[in-house]
Amino acid sequence: MSIIDKFLGPFVKTFRQPVESFIRLETSDDDVSFAASDGSLMTIVRVDGARQIIGDAEYKKILADSVVKFGARFDRPGHAMQIYFMRNPDRITEEIRMLLRPNREAARNIDLEIDDIFDERGKNLASYLSHEEIYFALWTRPVILTKSDLAREKEHARKRKWVTAPDAQYPFAAVEALRTRHKSLIAAIVPALKEMGIQAEEMEVHDAMRAIRVNLYQSSADSSWKACLPGDTIPARALEHKGDVSQMLWPSLPQQLAQHSALLINDHMVEMGRYIWGGVDMVLGPQDPLPFPYFLNRLAATRTPFRMSIFIEGGGIQGMAMQAFLSAVLAVTNAENKQIKESLEALQIMARSEPVVKLRMSFCTWGPKNDLELVEGRLSELMQAVESWGYCQVSQLAGDPLACVMSSALGLSCSSTAPPGVAPLYEVMKMVPWQRASSPFTGGSILFRTEDGRVWPYQTGTNVTTTWFDLVLAQPGGGKSVLMNTLNLGTCLTAGISKLPFVAVIDIGPSSAGLISLMKDALPPHRRHEAASYNLQMTPQYAINPYDTKLGMRYPQVTERSFLIELMTLLCTPAGQTDPYDGIPQLAGMVVDEMFRWRDDNIANAEPRPYLPRVNHEVDAALRQNNITLQPDAYWWDAVDVLFDKGLFHEAMLAQRYAVPMLGDAVAAARRPQIQNLLDKTSIGTSAESVIHAFERMITSSVREFPILAQVTRFSLSDVRVCSLDLADVCPQGDVTSDRQTAIMYMLARHALVTPWWINEEALQQMAPKYRPFHERRLQDFAETPKRLCYDEFHRTSGSKSVRSQLVRDVREGRKRGIQIMLSSQMLQDFDDNMVDLATGIWILGAAISDNAVDAIQKRFGLTETARWVVRHRLTGPKASGAPLLLVLGTTDGRCEQFLINTMGPIEIWAFSTSVEDVLIRNKLYARLGAAQARRLLAANFPGGSARTEIRRRVVELSEKGADSDKATVTGVIEKIIEEMVGSTKVSLAMLQSQDPKKQEEVVEKVVNPDEKPAEDPNAITRL
């Protein structure tokens, strides 16, 4: 430091010319606290927001609780709390980009080309959202100490020796006697916020420094900057002056925080960094304090960026002692002094029953430094919003505009240019931003939004919840399928994955076909078989033998055995009955065991299936090409073993399909002597028919009625990772027989989709040693990869006890294997009580119009009155801005209840669309242009996400004009629209191929001759 710096430095800081002079932080004191230059301690608490919807009742409770929990800390001078709120629409693009970055990386890891989805998602959401941050800066000041304690601390500080380093941090700046009191303040405020339902956490000092710096200049948060604090490596620097060792220590905090200097623009504006800043102070408190949303909504409508600081200090009455004395002396001089005296006396009386604090409030806005007029307009808008917020009075004439701007900065000092006011803590708490919704997820592949413009990330399958069981409730057309597709796509984009997750959807109709189409077209050609959608038919080509076991296993796992018992019990339950005959479940268990024992080739008194050539050509070819000769009396199990030994795993699996039992074997198994002796005399109710005879009769009937259950497996999903099974053609409706068939098909679909997921270490011990390495690799794949099972239209299983028992068993055991389960239906009654009790996520997208239906939902899910009002009045179905929903989430930190909106752009809507017309036009464009290019072109020309209206309009118009029959059809119109988009909209297509605006202009000039006017096409669709 030069002689001039030594001489002028104190004067410069006194008159606060540079930005550094406003920063009173000296150093860090521990992991969460800073020490200021006067010995004060400060901790920053990040406040994410409320875990539930804040209505009138919740708001009043928070106010009452905050006064009780905070009041004791502010009844005398010494503690202070800065409540900081910032909202900046310009930073939301950066925030969304940072939130989507892990999901982009996940998509790249699994070779999923959906950059157009990410790009549009960021652009679309940015138009609805703003970046927000909330912090509480907790201060403990030396004034809290007694005079003797303070004198003792000063004496200790005087005796403490330290090197000469004026431009470095002084690590002993804190007043030691304050540490206990400051820790007590933190221990009181942070748990109190959590008890009030506010998600909050004290920040580590490096993170806090980063937050202070970013919010000071509104700079990018996406940087690698890290503060240098005691305990960190000291950067190497050369000594500048003899006797000054500042360069050998940690740089001062003001130097680290102050990135830019300030330049005075006028009497209320300064230029600092990239922006021009303008600040205002509240000089007269509100006459009628109003909740924070009244203030925020006005600024949100104009997308005005701003920050505000509410400074609360303890001992409000003690600070007014001089004013009280003077007003009492001068009360007789005029009426105004008498009113002041009466007001102070009223506050003194109030202070006896509730805390009265000192209040200062400062506000600030900013804008590009090349647009002073914009910043002036924003400042004017800010002033009007504040003044209308309970009839306050503000001023932008603070004397020093930089000091006014810095008064609203986060955590720099415990001072402000705003004049102090005195108010009851209860009234002050009314103005705190309690109503901001918080997400328990720090990030996520699904981005919802709140109604007032806050991003709400969500991620499936995390440790935020104890289990992963979701229920979706909505009326038809309420957005259930879109939500399910959104969550399933989010699962596929889980951060950190290296393989495509396993997602299984049991559907009625093509609701999930759009997601499968998106995944299939986004994968490389050689991996497109990993995503598939099938419409299950009651034909032999879709045969699925439920008795198939894992490769090499002669017996099913425990979970597979339980499933088979449930399935056989269901098959033997008469249509229209919810419960089977007495003895059927026990008989089913014995039959299952006997069927597998009977087909085991390793035990005596068994009848394993003999190998037959020319049954499966792939197996025969594999044996022939590898010179494998089986013994004449060989079994299919022998073929399995020898093919496995040769490393022909696929062919071994094919051979095993003929070795395992089939449904028809159950009849023979039931006639085995050991079973006959136990149950032969057990009859059905009062009838003469025995349980075994009834079992044989119904199994025989099932073999005839359900051929896909009774034959060797031909429909395999072993290589598919994302799969949807449409059961519409095998699940009829109308009578009890149809309901029974629907339940059986749901069970079969579940078996085909997810049985491989249930492999575990215990199952490996049941296998022959040579098969274990093969299954260990599969077990590792399943263990490391997210797995998700979804049931759409779950009300179709309402009459089946077996399906629901199997589902509850899956839920209870699924967490150990990382399985997420989701059910979707239309009415509350579609979900059993035990399902609701087990659920950790309740998604309500709508309810019936009757109050009774809403009341039932409220009572069953334990909703607050505010949430009930949301269900009744706000869940109105999907709109252009998104589909509203109420989410009730059980987390490890408590219950979360939020009103959210699922917003998608036209590209994503087109990708998920399942209407016949949209699927036709989408598939044809996919074939001609590729998936990403086709989606962009469709979104540009049909931003509503559907072309159905336009297609039908043209079909009607052509029919009325008497056009040819082949042209006045949906197919003909679609072909015409495609030609218009691809052929006559070359400008649009070429522009879509380039994301650079300059290149787009060049393309337009090349494609369109500026001297020629293009011919008008009356039927042409909208161009870009």
Tab-separated table of C-alpha atoms in Angstrom, residues 765-1008:
chain	number	residue	atom	x	y	z
A	765	GLN	CA	-28.275	-68.667	-5.025
A	766	GLN	CA	-31.026	-70.871	-6.514
A	767	MET	CA	-29.258	-71.085	-9.864
A	768	ALA	CA	-26.660	-73.503	-11.089
A	769	PRO	CA	-23.210	-71.927	-10.583
A	770	LYS	CA	-22.517	-71.597	-14.284
A	771	TYR	CA	-25.585	-69.358	-14.797
A	772	ARG	CA	-24.739	-66.935	-12.012
A	773	PRO	CA	-22.228	-64.703	-13.860
A	774	PHE	CA	-24.731	-64.173	-16.665
A	775	HIS	CA	-27.469	-63.103	-14.266
A	776	GLU	CA	-25.085	-61.071	-12.121
A	777	ARG	CA	-24.459	-58.830	-15.115
A	778	ARG	CA	-28.187	-58.468	-15.660
A	779	LEU	CA	-28.728	-57.874	-11.957
A	780	GLN	CA	-26.180	-55.054	-12.039
A	781	ASP	CA	-27.908	-53.513	-15.057
A	782	PHE	CA	-31.286	-53.615	-13.325
A	783	ALA	CA	-29.856	-52.341	-10.038
A	784	GLU	CA	-28.135	-49.332	-11.624
A	785	THR	CA	-30.962	-48.337	-13.952
A	786	PRO	CA	-34.223	-46.561	-13.036
A	787	LYS	CA	-37.302	-48.730	-13.486
A	788	ARG	CA	-40.845	-47.419	-13.804
A	789	LEU	CA	-44.178	-49.229	-14.138
A	790	CYS	CA	-47.319	-47.281	-15.081
A	791	TYR	CA	-50.950	-48.386	-15.179
A	792	ASP	CA	-53.250	-46.136	-17.188
A	793	GLU	CA	-57.048	-46.418	-16.888
A	794	PHE	CA	-56.604	-48.308	-13.629
A	795	HIS	CA	-60.349	-48.262	-12.983
A	796	ARG	CA	-60.616	-51.172	-15.400
A	797	THR	CA	-59.204	-53.425	-12.632
A	798	SER	CA	-61.732	-52.347	-9.996
A	799	GLY	CA	-63.382	-55.781	-9.888
A	800	SER	CA	-60.187	-57.783	-9.510
A	801	LYS	CA	-58.827	-58.486	-6.057
A	802	SER	CA	-55.891	-60.441	-7.505
A	803	VAL	CA	-54.605	-57.591	-9.658
A	804	ARG	CA	-54.747	-55.170	-6.771
A	805	SER	CA	-53.152	-57.573	-4.316
A	806	GLN	CA	-50.296	-58.100	-6.757
A	807	LEU	CA	-49.922	-54.357	-7.178
A	808	VAL	CA	-49.778	-53.688	-3.428
A	809	ARG	CA	-47.146	-56.409	-3.133
A	810	ASP	CA	-45.134	-54.745	-5.905
A	811	VAL	CA	-45.333	-51.389	-4.152
A	812	ARG	CA	-44.184	-52.768	-0.824
A	813	GLU	CA	-41.280	-54.703	-2.281
A	814	GLY	CA	-40.466	-52.439	-5.207
A	815	ARG	CA	-38.395	-49.827	-3.378
A	816	LYS	CA	-35.714	-52.377	-2.520
A	817	ARG	CA	-35.295	-52.903	-6.256
A	818	GLY	CA	-35.635	-49.262	-7.268
A	819	ILE	CA	-39.027	-49.674	-8.967
A	820	GLN	CA	-41.314	-46.673	-9.392
A	821	ILE	CA	-45.039	-47.358	-9.803
A	822	MET	CA	-47.754	-45.003	-11.046
A	823	LEU	CA	-51.505	-45.522	-11.320
A	824	SER	CA	-53.821	-43.288	-13.314
A	825	SER	CA	-57.604	-43.253	-13.121
A	826	GLN	CA	-60.679	-41.022	-13.190
A	827	MET	CA	-62.342	-41.352	-9.786
A	828	LEU	CA	-61.202	-41.491	-6.185
A	829	GLN	CA	-63.046	-44.776	-5.664
A	830	ASP	CA	-60.799	-46.439	-8.255
A	831	PHE	CA	-57.972	-46.505	-5.693
A	832	ASP	CA	-58.194	-48.787	-2.656
A	833	ASP	CA	-57.579	-47.361	0.789
A	834	ASN	CA	-54.303	-49.223	1.224
A	835	MET	CA	-53.068	-47.787	-2.090
A	836	VAL	CA	-53.806	-44.259	-0.936
A	837	ASP	CA	-52.061	-44.970	2.356
A	838	LEU	CA	-48.965	-46.259	0.569
A	839	ALA	CA	-48.809	-43.462	-2.021
A	840	THR	CA	-46.071	-40.841	-1.708
A	841	GLY	CA	-47.279	-38.749	-4.631
A	842	ILE	CA	-50.877	-37.707	-5.316
A	843	TRP	CA	-51.456	-35.891	-8.609
A	844	ILE	CA	-54.917	-34.327	-8.862
A	845	LEU	CA	-55.733	-32.822	-12.254
A	846	GLY	CA	-59.460	-32.394	-11.766
A	847	ALA	CA	-62.544	-33.672	-10.039
A	848	ALA	CA	-66.229	-34.099	-10.749
A	849	ILE	CA	-68.285	-30.908	-10.663
A	850	SER	CA	-70.175	-31.921	-7.524
A	851	ASP	CA	-69.094	-30.607	-4.138
A	852	ASN	CA	-69.453	-34.105	-2.716
A	853	ALA	CA	-66.709	-35.371	-5.018
A	854	VAL	CA	-64.412	-32.524	-3.990
A	855	ASP	CA	-65.191	-33.092	-0.316
A	856	ALA	CA	-64.356	-36.782	-0.691
A	857	ILE	CA	-61.000	-35.927	-2.238
A	858	GLN	CA	-60.245	-33.456	0.521
A	859	LYS	CA	-61.129	-35.919	3.260
A	860	ARG	CA	-59.309	-38.889	1.740
A	861	PHE	CA	-56.069	-37.049	0.960
A	862	GLY	CA	-56.166	-34.747	3.978
A	863	LEU	CA	-56.160	-31.554	1.921
A	864	THR	CA	-56.282	-28.112	3.483
A	865	GLU	CA	-59.177	-25.780	2.763
A	866	THR	CA	-56.910	-23.840	0.418
A	867	ALA	CA	-56.068	-27.008	-1.519
A	868	ARG	CA	-59.759	-27.889	-1.655
A	869	TRP	CA	-60.473	-24.482	-3.181
A	870	VAL	CA	-57.775	-25.147	-5.782
A	871	VAL	CA	-59.360	-28.493	-6.697
A	872	ARG	CA	-62.781	-26.903	-6.951
A	873	HIS	CA	-61.910	-23.754	-8.894
A	874	ARG	CA	-58.450	-23.941	-10.465
A	875	LEU	CA	-58.115	-27.424	-11.952
A	876	THR	CA	-59.974	-26.552	-15.132
A	877	GLY	CA	-58.161	-28.779	-17.624
A	878	PRO	CA	-55.360	-28.235	-20.153
A	879	LYS	CA	-55.034	-24.870	-21.880
A	880	ALA	CA	-52.504	-23.313	-24.203
A	881	SER	CA	-50.490	-22.209	-21.172
A	882	GLY	CA	-50.413	-25.716	-19.693
A	883	ALA	CA	-52.341	-28.231	-17.612
A	884	PRO	CA	-52.922	-27.214	-13.967
A	885	LEU	CA	-52.509	-29.810	-11.235
A	886	LEU	CA	-52.356	-30.197	-7.491
A	887	LEU	CA	-49.432	-32.259	-6.217
A	888	VAL	CA	-49.380	-33.755	-2.734
A	889	LEU	CA	-45.957	-35.219	-2.090
A	890	GLY	CA	-44.740	-37.069	0.970
A	891	THR	CA	-41.044	-36.280	1.433
A	892	THR	CA	-38.439	-37.081	4.044
A	893	ASP	CA	-38.753	-33.462	5.232
A	894	GLY	CA	-42.526	-33.529	5.508
A	895	ARG	CA	-45.630	-33.121	3.403
A	896	CYS	CA	-45.466	-30.934	0.301
A	897	GLU	CA	-48.646	-29.559	-1.261
A	898	GLN	CA	-48.395	-27.341	-4.346
A	899	PHE	CA	-50.508	-25.952	-7.168
A	900	LEU	CA	-48.456	-26.371	-10.354
A	901	ILE	CA	-48.810	-26.095	-14.118
A	902	ASN	CA	-47.407	-28.613	-16.586
A	903	THR	CA	-46.411	-26.465	-19.558
A	904	MET	CA	-45.174	-27.870	-22.845
A	905	GLY	CA	-44.294	-26.211	-26.118
A	906	PRO	CA	-45.668	-27.183	-29.539
A	907	ILE	CA	-42.693	-29.405	-30.388
A	908	GLU	CA	-43.198	-31.520	-27.265
A	909	ILE	CA	-46.969	-31.591	-27.769
A	910	TRP	CA	-46.461	-32.810	-31.311
A	911	ALA	CA	-44.076	-35.493	-30.072
A	912	PHE	CA	-46.671	-36.799	-27.580
A	913	SER	CA	-49.765	-36.420	-29.772
A	914	THR	CA	-51.793	-39.605	-30.239
A	915	SER	CA	-54.741	-38.521	-32.388
A	916	VAL	CA	-55.086	-40.463	-35.622
A	917	GLU	CA	-54.670	-37.446	-37.906
A	918	ASP	CA	-51.692	-36.059	-36.033
A	919	VAL	CA	-49.954	-39.419	-35.903
A	920	LEU	CA	-50.410	-39.862	-39.660
A	921	ILE	CA	-48.983	-36.484	-40.577
A	922	ARG	CA	-46.187	-36.806	-38.026
A	923	ASN	CA	-45.090	-40.248	-39.207
A	924	LYS	CA	-45.077	-39.210	-42.846
A	925	LEU	CA	-42.966	-36.149	-42.076
A	926	TYR	CA	-40.637	-38.238	-39.886
A	927	ALA	CA	-40.021	-40.494	-42.865
A	928	ARG	CA	-39.263	-37.588	-45.195
A	929	LEU	CA	-37.341	-35.180	-42.978
A	930	GLY	CA	-36.264	-36.989	-39.859
A	931	ALA	CA	-37.833	-36.690	-36.436
A	932	ALA	CA	-36.294	-33.447	-35.141
A	933	GLN	CA	-36.724	-31.552	-38.408
A	934	ALA	CA	-40.305	-32.754	-38.788
A	935	ARG	CA	-41.266	-31.697	-35.269
A	936	ARG	CA	-39.838	-28.223	-35.785
A	937	LEU	CA	-41.721	-27.801	-39.049
A	938	LEU	CA	-44.977	-29.032	-37.522
A	939	ALA	CA	-44.570	-26.751	-34.506
A	940	ALA	CA	-43.860	-23.769	-36.720
A	941	ASN	CA	-46.952	-24.308	-38.849
A	942	PHE	CA	-49.267	-25.688	-36.166
A	943	PRO	CA	-48.142	-24.094	-32.877
A	944	GLY	CA	-51.233	-25.427	-31.131
A	945	GLY	CA	-49.720	-28.910	-31.265
A	946	SER	CA	-52.355	-30.442	-33.526
A	947	ALA	CA	-53.467	-30.305	-37.161
A	948	ARG	CA	-56.816	-32.041	-36.643
A	949	THR	CA	-58.919	-28.892	-36.974
A	950	GLU	CA	-57.233	-27.852	-40.210
A	951	ILE	CA	-57.440	-31.370	-41.667
A	952	ARG	CA	-61.132	-31.721	-40.912
A	953	ARG	CA	-61.876	-28.222	-42.230
A	954	ARG	CA	-60.243	-29.064	-45.544
A	955	VAL	CA	-61.997	-32.424	-45.792
A	956	VAL	CA	-65.390	-30.722	-45.336
A	957	GLU	CA	-64.490	-27.929	-47.745
A	958	LEU	CA	-63.360	-30.349	-50.464
A	959	SER	CA	-66.463	-32.491	-49.998
A	960	GLU	CA	-68.740	-29.476	-50.385
A	961	LYS	CA	-66.897	-28.462	-53.573
A	962	GLY	CA	-67.413	-31.931	-55.033
A	963	ALA	CA	-63.739	-32.802	-55.198
A	964	ASP	CA	-62.574	-36.281	-56.168
A	965	SER	CA	-63.196	-38.893	-53.523
A	966	ASP	CA	-59.507	-39.644	-53.130
A	967	LYS	CA	-58.751	-35.964	-52.441
A	968	ALA	CA	-61.619	-35.337	-50.014
A	969	THR	CA	-60.229	-37.816	-47.491
A	970	VAL	CA	-58.079	-37.437	-44.428
A	971	THR	CA	-55.200	-39.186	-46.168
A	972	GLY	CA	-55.494	-36.997	-49.253
A	973	VAL	CA	-55.613	-33.777	-47.220
A	974	ILE	CA	-52.617	-34.872	-45.141
A	975	GLU	CA	-50.615	-35.524	-48.304
A	976	LYS	CA	-51.522	-32.054	-49.557
A	977	ILE	CA	-50.477	-30.383	-46.274
A	978	ILE	CA	-47.192	-32.269	-46.266
A	979	GLU	CA	-46.443	-31.144	-49.802
A	980	GLU	CA	-47.191	-27.557	-48.818
A	981	MET	CA	-44.860	-27.727	-45.833
A	982	VAL	CA	-42.036	-29.564	-47.563
A	983	GLY	CA	-42.437	-28.370	-51.129
A	984	SER	CA	-43.850	-24.887	-51.240
A	985	THR	CA	-42.468	-23.754	-47.871
A	986	LYS	CA	-38.815	-24.061	-48.785
A	987	VAL	CA	-38.100	-20.842	-46.942
A	988	SER	CA	-39.503	-22.228	-43.708
A	989	LEU	CA	-37.697	-25.526	-44.099
A	990	ALA	CA	-34.383	-23.914	-44.912
A	991	MET	CA	-34.682	-21.490	-42.012
A	992	LEU	CA	-35.407	-24.354	-39.648
A	993	GLN	CA	-32.193	-26.054	-40.730
A	994	SER	CA	-30.210	-23.108	-39.411
A	995	GLN	CA	-30.426	-21.748	-35.898
A	996	ASP	CA	-28.300	-18.698	-36.778
A	997	PRO	CA	-30.551	-15.694	-37.595
A	998	LYS	CA	-27.970	-14.249	-40.006
A	999	LYS	CA	-27.741	-17.520	-41.885
A	1000	GLN	CA	-31.529	-17.692	-41.941
A	1001	GLU	CA	-31.625	-14.312	-43.665
A	1002	GLU	CA	-29.081	-15.541	-46.211
A	1003	VAL	CA	-31.198	-18.632	-46.857
A	1004	VAL	CA	-34.281	-16.505	-47.404
A	1005	GLU	CA	-32.439	-14.373	-49.960
A	1006	LYS	CA	-31.224	-17.454	-51.825
A	1007	VAL	CA	-34.567	-19.256	-51.861
A	1008	VAL	CA	-36.882	-16.367	-52.617
